[in-house]
Tab-separated table of C-alpha atoms in Angstrom:
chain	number	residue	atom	x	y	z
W	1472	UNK	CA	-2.725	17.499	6.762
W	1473	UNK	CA	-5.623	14.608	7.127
W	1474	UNK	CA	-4.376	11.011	6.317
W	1475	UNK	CA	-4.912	9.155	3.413
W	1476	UNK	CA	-6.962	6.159	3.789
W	1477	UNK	CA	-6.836	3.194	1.983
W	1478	UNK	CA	-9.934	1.242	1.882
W	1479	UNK	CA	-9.116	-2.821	1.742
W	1480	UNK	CA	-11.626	-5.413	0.888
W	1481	UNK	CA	-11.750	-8.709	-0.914
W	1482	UNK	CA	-12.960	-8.110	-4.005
W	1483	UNK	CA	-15.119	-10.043	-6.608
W	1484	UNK	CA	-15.639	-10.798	-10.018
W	1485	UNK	CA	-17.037	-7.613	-11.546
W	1486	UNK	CA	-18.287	-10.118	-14.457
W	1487	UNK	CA	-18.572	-13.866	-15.418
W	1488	UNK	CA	-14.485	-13.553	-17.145
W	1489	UNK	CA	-13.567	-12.559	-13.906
W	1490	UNK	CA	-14.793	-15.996	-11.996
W	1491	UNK	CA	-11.307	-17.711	-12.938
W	1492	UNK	CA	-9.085	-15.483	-12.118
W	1493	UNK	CA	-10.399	-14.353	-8.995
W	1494	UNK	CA	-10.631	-18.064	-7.855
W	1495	UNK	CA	-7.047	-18.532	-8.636
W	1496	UNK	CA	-5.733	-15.545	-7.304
W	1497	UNK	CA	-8.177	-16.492	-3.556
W	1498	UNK	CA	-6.795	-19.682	-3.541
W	1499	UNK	CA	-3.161	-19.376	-4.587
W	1500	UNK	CA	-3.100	-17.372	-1.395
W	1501	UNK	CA	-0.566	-18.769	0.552
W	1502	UNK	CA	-2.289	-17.169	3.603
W	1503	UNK	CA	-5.485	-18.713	2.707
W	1504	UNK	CA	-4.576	-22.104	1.710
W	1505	UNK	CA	-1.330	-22.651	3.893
W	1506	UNK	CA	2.169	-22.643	2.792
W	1507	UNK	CA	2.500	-26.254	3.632
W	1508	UNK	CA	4.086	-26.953	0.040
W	1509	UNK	CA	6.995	-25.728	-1.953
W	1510	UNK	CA	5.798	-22.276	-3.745
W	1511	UNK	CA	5.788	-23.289	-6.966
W	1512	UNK	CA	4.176	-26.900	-6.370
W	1513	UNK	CA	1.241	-24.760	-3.922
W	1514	UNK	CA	0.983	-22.044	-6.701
W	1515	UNK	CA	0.456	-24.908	-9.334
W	1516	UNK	CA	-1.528	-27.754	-7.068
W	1517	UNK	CA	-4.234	-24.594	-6.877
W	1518	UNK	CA	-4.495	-22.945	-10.007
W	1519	UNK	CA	-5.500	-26.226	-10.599
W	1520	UNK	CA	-8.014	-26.780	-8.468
W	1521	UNK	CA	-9.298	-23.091	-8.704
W	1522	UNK	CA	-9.621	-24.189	-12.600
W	1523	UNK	CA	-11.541	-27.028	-11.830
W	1524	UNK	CA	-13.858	-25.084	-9.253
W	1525	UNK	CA	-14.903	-22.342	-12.080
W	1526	UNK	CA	-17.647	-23.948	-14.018
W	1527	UNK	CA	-19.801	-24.520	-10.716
W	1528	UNK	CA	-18.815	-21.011	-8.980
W	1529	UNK	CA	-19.617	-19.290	-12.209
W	1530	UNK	CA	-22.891	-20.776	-12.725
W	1531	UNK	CA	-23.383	-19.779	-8.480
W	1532	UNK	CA	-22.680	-16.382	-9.603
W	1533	UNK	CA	-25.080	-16.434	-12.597
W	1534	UNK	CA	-27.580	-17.370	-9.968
W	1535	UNK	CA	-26.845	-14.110	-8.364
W	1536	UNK	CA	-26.557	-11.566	-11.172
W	1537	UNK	CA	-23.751	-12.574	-12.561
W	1538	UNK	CA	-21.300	-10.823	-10.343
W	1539	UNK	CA	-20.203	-10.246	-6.971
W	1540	UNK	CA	-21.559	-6.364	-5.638
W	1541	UNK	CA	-18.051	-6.025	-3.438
W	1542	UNK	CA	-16.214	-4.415	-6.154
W	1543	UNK	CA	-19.147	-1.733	-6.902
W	1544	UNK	CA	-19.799	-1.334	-3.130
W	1545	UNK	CA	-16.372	-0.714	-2.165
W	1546	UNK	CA	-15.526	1.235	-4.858
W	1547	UNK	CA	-18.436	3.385	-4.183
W	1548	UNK	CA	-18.481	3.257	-0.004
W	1549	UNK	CA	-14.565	4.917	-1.110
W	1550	UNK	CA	-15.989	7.803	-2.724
W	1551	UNK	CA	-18.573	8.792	-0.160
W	1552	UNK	CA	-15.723	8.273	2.719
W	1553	UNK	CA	-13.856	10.814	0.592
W	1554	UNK	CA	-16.660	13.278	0.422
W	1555	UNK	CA	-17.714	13.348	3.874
W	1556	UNK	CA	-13.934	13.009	5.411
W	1557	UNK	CA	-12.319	15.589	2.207
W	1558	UNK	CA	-9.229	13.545	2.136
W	1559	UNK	CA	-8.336	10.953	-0.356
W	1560	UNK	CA	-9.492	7.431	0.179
W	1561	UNK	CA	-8.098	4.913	-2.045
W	1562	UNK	CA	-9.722	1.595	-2.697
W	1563	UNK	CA	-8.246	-2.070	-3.097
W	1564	UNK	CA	-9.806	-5.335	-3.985
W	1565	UNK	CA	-7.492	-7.751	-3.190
W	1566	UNK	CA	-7.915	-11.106	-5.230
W	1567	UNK	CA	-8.793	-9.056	-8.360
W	1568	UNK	CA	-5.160	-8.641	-9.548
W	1569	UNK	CA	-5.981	-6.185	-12.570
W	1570	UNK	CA	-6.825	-3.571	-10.210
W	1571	UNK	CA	-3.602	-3.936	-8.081
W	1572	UNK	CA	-1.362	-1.694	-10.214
W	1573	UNK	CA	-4.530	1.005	-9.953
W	1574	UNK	CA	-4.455	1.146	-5.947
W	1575	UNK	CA	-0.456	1.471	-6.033
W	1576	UNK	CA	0.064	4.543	-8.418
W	1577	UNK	CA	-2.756	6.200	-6.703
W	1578	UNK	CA	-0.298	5.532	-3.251
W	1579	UNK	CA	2.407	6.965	-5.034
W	1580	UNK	CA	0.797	10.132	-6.188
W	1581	UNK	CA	0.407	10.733	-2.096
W	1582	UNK	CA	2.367	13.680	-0.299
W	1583	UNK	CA	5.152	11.837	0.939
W	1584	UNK	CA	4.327	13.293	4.518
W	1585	UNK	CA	1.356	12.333	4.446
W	1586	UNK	CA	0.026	9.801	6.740
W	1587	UNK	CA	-1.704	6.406	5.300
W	1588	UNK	CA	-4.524	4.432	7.229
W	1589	UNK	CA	-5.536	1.147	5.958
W	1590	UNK	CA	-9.011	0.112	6.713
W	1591	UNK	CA	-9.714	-3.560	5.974
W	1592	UNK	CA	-13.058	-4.358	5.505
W	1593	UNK	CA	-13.678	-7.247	7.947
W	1594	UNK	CA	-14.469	-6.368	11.643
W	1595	UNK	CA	-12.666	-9.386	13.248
W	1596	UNK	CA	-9.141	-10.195	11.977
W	1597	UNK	CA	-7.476	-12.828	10.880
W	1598	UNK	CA	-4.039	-13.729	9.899
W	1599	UNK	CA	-5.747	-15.662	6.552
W	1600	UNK	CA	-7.548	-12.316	5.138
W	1601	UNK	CA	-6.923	-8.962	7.077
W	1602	UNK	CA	-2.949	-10.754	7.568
W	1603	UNK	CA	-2.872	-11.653	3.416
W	1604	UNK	CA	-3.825	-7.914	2.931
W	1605	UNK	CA	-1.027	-6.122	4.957
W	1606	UNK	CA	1.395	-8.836	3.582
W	1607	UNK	CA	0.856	-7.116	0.003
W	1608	UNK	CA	1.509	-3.639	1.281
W	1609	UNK	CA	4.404	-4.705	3.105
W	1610	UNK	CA	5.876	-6.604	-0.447
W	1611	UNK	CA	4.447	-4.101	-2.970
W	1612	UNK	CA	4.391	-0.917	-0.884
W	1613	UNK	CA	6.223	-0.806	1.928
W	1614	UNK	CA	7.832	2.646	1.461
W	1615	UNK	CA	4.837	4.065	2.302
W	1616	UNK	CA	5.021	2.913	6.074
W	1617	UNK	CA	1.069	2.007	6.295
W	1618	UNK	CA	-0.597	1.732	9.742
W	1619	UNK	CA	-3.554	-0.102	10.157
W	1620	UNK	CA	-6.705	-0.427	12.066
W	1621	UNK	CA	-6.306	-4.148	12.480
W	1622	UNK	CA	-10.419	-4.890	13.595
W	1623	UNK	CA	-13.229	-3.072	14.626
W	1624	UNK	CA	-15.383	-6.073	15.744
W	1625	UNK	CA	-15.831	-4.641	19.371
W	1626	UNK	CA	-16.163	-1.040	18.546
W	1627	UNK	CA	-19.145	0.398	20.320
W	1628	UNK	CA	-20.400	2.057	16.555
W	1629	UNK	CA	-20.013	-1.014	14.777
W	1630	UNK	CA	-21.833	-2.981	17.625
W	1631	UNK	CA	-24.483	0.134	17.708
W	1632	UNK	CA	-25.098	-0.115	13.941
W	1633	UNK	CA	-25.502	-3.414	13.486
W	1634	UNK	CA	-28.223	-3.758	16.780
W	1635	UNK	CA	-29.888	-0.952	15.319
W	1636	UNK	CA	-29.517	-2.792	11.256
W	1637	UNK	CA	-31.171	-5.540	13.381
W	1638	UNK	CA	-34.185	-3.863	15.056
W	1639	UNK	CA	-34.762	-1.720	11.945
W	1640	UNK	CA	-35.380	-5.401	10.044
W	1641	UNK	CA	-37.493	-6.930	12.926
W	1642	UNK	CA	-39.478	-4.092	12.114
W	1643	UNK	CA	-40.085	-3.693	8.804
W	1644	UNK	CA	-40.910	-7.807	8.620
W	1645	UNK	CA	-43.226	-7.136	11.910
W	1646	UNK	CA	-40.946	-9.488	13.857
W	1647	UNK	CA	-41.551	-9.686	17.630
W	1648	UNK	CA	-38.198	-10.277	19.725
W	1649	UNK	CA	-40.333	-13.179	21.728
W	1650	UNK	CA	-40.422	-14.920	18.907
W	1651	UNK	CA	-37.228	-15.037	16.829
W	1652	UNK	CA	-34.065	-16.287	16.999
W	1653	UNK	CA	-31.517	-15.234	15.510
W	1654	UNK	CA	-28.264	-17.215	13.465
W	1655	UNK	CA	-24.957	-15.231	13.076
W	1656	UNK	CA	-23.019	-16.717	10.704
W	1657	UNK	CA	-19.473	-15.961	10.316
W	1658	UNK	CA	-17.076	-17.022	7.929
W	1659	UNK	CA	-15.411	-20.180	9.129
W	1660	UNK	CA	-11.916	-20.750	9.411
W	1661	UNK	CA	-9.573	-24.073	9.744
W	1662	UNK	CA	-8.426	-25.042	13.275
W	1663	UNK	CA	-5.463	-25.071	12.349
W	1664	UNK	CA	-4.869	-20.876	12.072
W	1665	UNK	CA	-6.572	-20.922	15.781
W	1666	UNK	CA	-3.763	-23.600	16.979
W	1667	UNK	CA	-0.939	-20.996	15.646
W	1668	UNK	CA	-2.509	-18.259	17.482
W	1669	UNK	CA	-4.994	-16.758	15.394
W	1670	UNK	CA	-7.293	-14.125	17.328
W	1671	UNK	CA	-9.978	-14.454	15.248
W	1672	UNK	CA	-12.377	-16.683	17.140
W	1673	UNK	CA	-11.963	-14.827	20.304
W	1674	UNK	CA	-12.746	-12.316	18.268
W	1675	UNK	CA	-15.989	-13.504	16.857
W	1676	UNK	CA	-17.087	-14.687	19.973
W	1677	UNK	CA	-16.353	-11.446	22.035
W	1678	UNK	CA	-18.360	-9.199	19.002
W	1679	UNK	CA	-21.086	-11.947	19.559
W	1680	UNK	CA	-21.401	-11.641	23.163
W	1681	UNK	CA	-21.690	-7.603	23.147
W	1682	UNK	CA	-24.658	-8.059	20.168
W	1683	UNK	CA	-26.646	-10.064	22.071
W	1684	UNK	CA	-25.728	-7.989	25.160
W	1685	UNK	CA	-27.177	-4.979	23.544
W	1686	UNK	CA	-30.235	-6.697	21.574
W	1687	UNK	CA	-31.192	-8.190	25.180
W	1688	UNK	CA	-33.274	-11.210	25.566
W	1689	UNK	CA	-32.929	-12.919	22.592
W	1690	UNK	CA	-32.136	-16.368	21.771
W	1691	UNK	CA	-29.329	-16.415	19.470
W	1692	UNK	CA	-26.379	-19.006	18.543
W	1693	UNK	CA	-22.769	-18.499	16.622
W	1694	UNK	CA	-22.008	-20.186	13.916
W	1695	UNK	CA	-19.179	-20.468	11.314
W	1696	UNK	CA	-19.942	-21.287	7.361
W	1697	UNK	CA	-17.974	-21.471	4.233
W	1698	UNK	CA	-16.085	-24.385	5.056
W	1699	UNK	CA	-13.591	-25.007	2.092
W	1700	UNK	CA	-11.269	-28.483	1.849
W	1701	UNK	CA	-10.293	-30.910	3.776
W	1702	UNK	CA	-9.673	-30.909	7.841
W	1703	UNK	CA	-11.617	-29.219	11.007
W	1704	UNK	CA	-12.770	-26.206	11.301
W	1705	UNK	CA	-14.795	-23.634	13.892
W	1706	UNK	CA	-17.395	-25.473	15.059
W	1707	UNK	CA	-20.840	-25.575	14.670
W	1708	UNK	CA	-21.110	-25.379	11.265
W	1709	UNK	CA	-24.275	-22.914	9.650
W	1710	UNK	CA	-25.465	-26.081	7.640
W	1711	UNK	CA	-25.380	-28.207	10.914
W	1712	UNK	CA	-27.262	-25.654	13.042
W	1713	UNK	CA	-30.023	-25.325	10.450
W	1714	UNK	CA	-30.463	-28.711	10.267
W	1715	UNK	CA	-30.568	-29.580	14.035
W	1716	UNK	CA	-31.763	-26.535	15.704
W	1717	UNK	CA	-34.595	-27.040	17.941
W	1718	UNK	CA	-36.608	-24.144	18.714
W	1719	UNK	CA	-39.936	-22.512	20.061
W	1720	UNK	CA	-39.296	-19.511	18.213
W	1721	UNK	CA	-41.170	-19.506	14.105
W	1722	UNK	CA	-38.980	-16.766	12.606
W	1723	UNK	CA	-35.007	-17.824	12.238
W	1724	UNK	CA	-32.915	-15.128	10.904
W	1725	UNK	CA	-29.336	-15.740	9.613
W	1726	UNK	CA	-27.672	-12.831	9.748
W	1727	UNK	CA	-24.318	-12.554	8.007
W	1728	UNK	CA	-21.851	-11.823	10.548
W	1729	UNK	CA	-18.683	-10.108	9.789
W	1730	UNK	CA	-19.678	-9.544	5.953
W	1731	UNK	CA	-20.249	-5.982	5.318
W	1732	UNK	CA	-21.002	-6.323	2.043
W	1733	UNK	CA	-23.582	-8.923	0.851
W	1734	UNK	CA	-21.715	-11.736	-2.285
W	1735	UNK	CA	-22.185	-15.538	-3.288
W	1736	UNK	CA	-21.568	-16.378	0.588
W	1737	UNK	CA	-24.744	-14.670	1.415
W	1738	UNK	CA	-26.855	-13.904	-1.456
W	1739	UNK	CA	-26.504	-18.007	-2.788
W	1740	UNK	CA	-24.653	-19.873	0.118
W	1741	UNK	CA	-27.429	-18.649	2.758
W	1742	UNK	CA	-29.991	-17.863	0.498
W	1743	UNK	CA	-30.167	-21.086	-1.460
W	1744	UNK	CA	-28.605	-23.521	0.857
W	1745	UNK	CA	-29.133	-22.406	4.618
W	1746	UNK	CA	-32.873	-21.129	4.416
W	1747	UNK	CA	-34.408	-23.512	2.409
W	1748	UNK	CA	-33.523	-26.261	5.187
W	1749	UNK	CA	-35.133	-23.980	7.686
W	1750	UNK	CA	-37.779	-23.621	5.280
W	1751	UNK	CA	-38.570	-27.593	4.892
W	1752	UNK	CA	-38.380	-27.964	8.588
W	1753	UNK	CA	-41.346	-25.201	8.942
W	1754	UNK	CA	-39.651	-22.841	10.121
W	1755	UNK	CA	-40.217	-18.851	8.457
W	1756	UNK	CA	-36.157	-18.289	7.788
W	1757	UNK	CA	-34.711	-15.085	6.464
W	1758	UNK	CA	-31.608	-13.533	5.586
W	1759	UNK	CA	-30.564	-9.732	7.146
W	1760	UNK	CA	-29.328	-7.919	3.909
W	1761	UNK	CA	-25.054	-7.007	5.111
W	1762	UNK	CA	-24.962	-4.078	6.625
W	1763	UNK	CA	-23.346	-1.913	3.979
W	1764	UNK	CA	-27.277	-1.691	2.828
W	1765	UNK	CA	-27.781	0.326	5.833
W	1766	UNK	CA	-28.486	4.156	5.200
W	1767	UNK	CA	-26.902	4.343	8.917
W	1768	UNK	CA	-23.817	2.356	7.663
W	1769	UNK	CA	-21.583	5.441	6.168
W	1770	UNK	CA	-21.933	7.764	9.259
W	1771	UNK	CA	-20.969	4.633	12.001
W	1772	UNK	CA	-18.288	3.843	9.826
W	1773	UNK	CA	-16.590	7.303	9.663
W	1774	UNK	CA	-16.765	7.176	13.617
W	1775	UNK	CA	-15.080	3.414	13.710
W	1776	UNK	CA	-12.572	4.696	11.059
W	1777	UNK	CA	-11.616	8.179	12.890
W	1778	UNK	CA	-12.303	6.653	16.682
W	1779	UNK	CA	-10.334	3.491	15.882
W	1780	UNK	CA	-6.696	2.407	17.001
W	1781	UNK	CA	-4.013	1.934	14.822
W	1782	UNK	CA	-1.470	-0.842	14.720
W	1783	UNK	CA	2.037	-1.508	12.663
W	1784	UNK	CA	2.529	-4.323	10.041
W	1785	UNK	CA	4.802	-5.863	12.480
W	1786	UNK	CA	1.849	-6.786	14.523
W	1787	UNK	CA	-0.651	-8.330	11.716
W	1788	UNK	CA	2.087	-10.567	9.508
W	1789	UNK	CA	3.857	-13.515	10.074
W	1790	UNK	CA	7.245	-13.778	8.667
């Protein structure tokens, strides 16, 4: 019998009702805001300030369409997985709470022999999303005795796709390799996770190093954005490169590193905050579409998801 696989990503409001509660649900993430409070006090300190945030987010996502594309990509990238690899794949979204009870009678309705993969949707891990993830299986579903594939930021298919995703855009925008340089942008995280022994800059750094191994001579920098509250975080920041960056090269392009879907991080926070600085400083800046827009994407992924190792949630919690 082929595994079940269940297909993990973040989720995002499917529609402008859903900013709210999708804000509150992120950020009264103990895993992503830190469980330096009582519970109840951390649960109500930020529903508050997910409240407050709303108005501005929503209007960000009006900007954009209206809504984030993860839901509809994920939900879609599930079905073609299921098709090609004729087993079932499940998806989950995980800050949009509605669709929680969904992904957990579809687990149910499983063989009980049956062996369940979860794929999380973010190459390099981290205790704060791929971590928050596992933790829900392990509360709501632990019967089912998941294994994981805890990142894929190093696999030779994802590195393969996403030089080719690269080239294939130099291309089309008649880029030269002499004369670009290239931004990777990853979604920050505070120093803090790092100090208790998160992987997930090592991480980052080693996917970043093979990249520009394989992409060859190239002048390229790693950079963290998304920086959200108070204290330090990775270092340098996206906004701080674009604004001090010195280079030969005319063509800067950011290229949204570790997304694999595109959402308000890259289709407003790069697109209307990151370029236009490039832009005013004369520079011709683009953005690389995620690579989920890839036709290659599907086929690379089946090989990272089939060729990939798999881990206990022992190893991706902390208790």
């Amino acid at each position: 019998m082929r595994p079940a696989y269940l297909l993990a990503n973040f989720g995002g409001p499917r529609h402008q009702k859903d900013v709210e509660n999708f804000l509150v649900s992120l950020l009264t993430d103990s895993c992503v805001t830190g469980n330096f409070l009582p519970p109840s006090l951390h649960k109500k300190l930020f529903s508050f300030i997910a409240r407050r945030r709303s108005p501005k987010v929503t209007l960000q996502y009006l900007h954009i369409g209206g809504k984030s594309p993860i839901y509809q990509d994920t939900e879609c990238l599930a079905k073609q997985l299921e098709d090609r690899l004729l087993c079932p794949v499940i998806p989950f979204h995980r800050y949009l709470p509605d669709t929680h009870e969904t992904t957990l009678q579809s687990l149910s309705r499983l063989e009980e022999n049956r062996q369940i993969i979860g794929v999380p949707m973010f190459p390099h891990f981290t205790y704060a999303v791929t971590g928050s993830i596992v933790k829900f299986f392990h509360t709501h579903a632990k019967k089912h005795n998941i294994s994981w594939i805890a990142q894929f930021g190093n696999h030779p298919s994802y590195i393969s796709v996403m030089v080719k995703h690269i080239q294939q855009f130099l291309l089309t925008h008649e880029i030269s390799n002499k004369d670009c340089c290239l931004l990777f942008s990853a979604h920050g995280l505070p120093l803090r996770y790092i100090r208790n022994g998160d992987p997930y800059d090592m991480q980052c750094e080693k996917s970043f190093k093979s990249l520009i191994n394989n992409l060859g001579d190239m002048e390229s920098y790693l950079c963290y954005q998304s920086k959200f509250g108070p204290g330090k975080w990775l270092q340098p920041s996206t906004k701080h490169i674009c604004k001090t960056l010195h280079t030969k090269k005319r063509n800067i392009i950011i290229i949204p590193f570790g997304f694999i879907s595109d959402h308000i991080e890259t289709l407003y926070e790069i697109e209307e905050e990151y370029l236009p600085i490039l832009d005013k400083r004369g520079y011709r800046a683009l953005r690389l579409p995620a690579i989920y827009s890839s036709p290659l994407w599907i086929d690379y992924l089946i090989r990272i998801i089939t060729g990939s190792p798999i881990t206990s949630y022992h190893n991706l919690i902390k208790t």
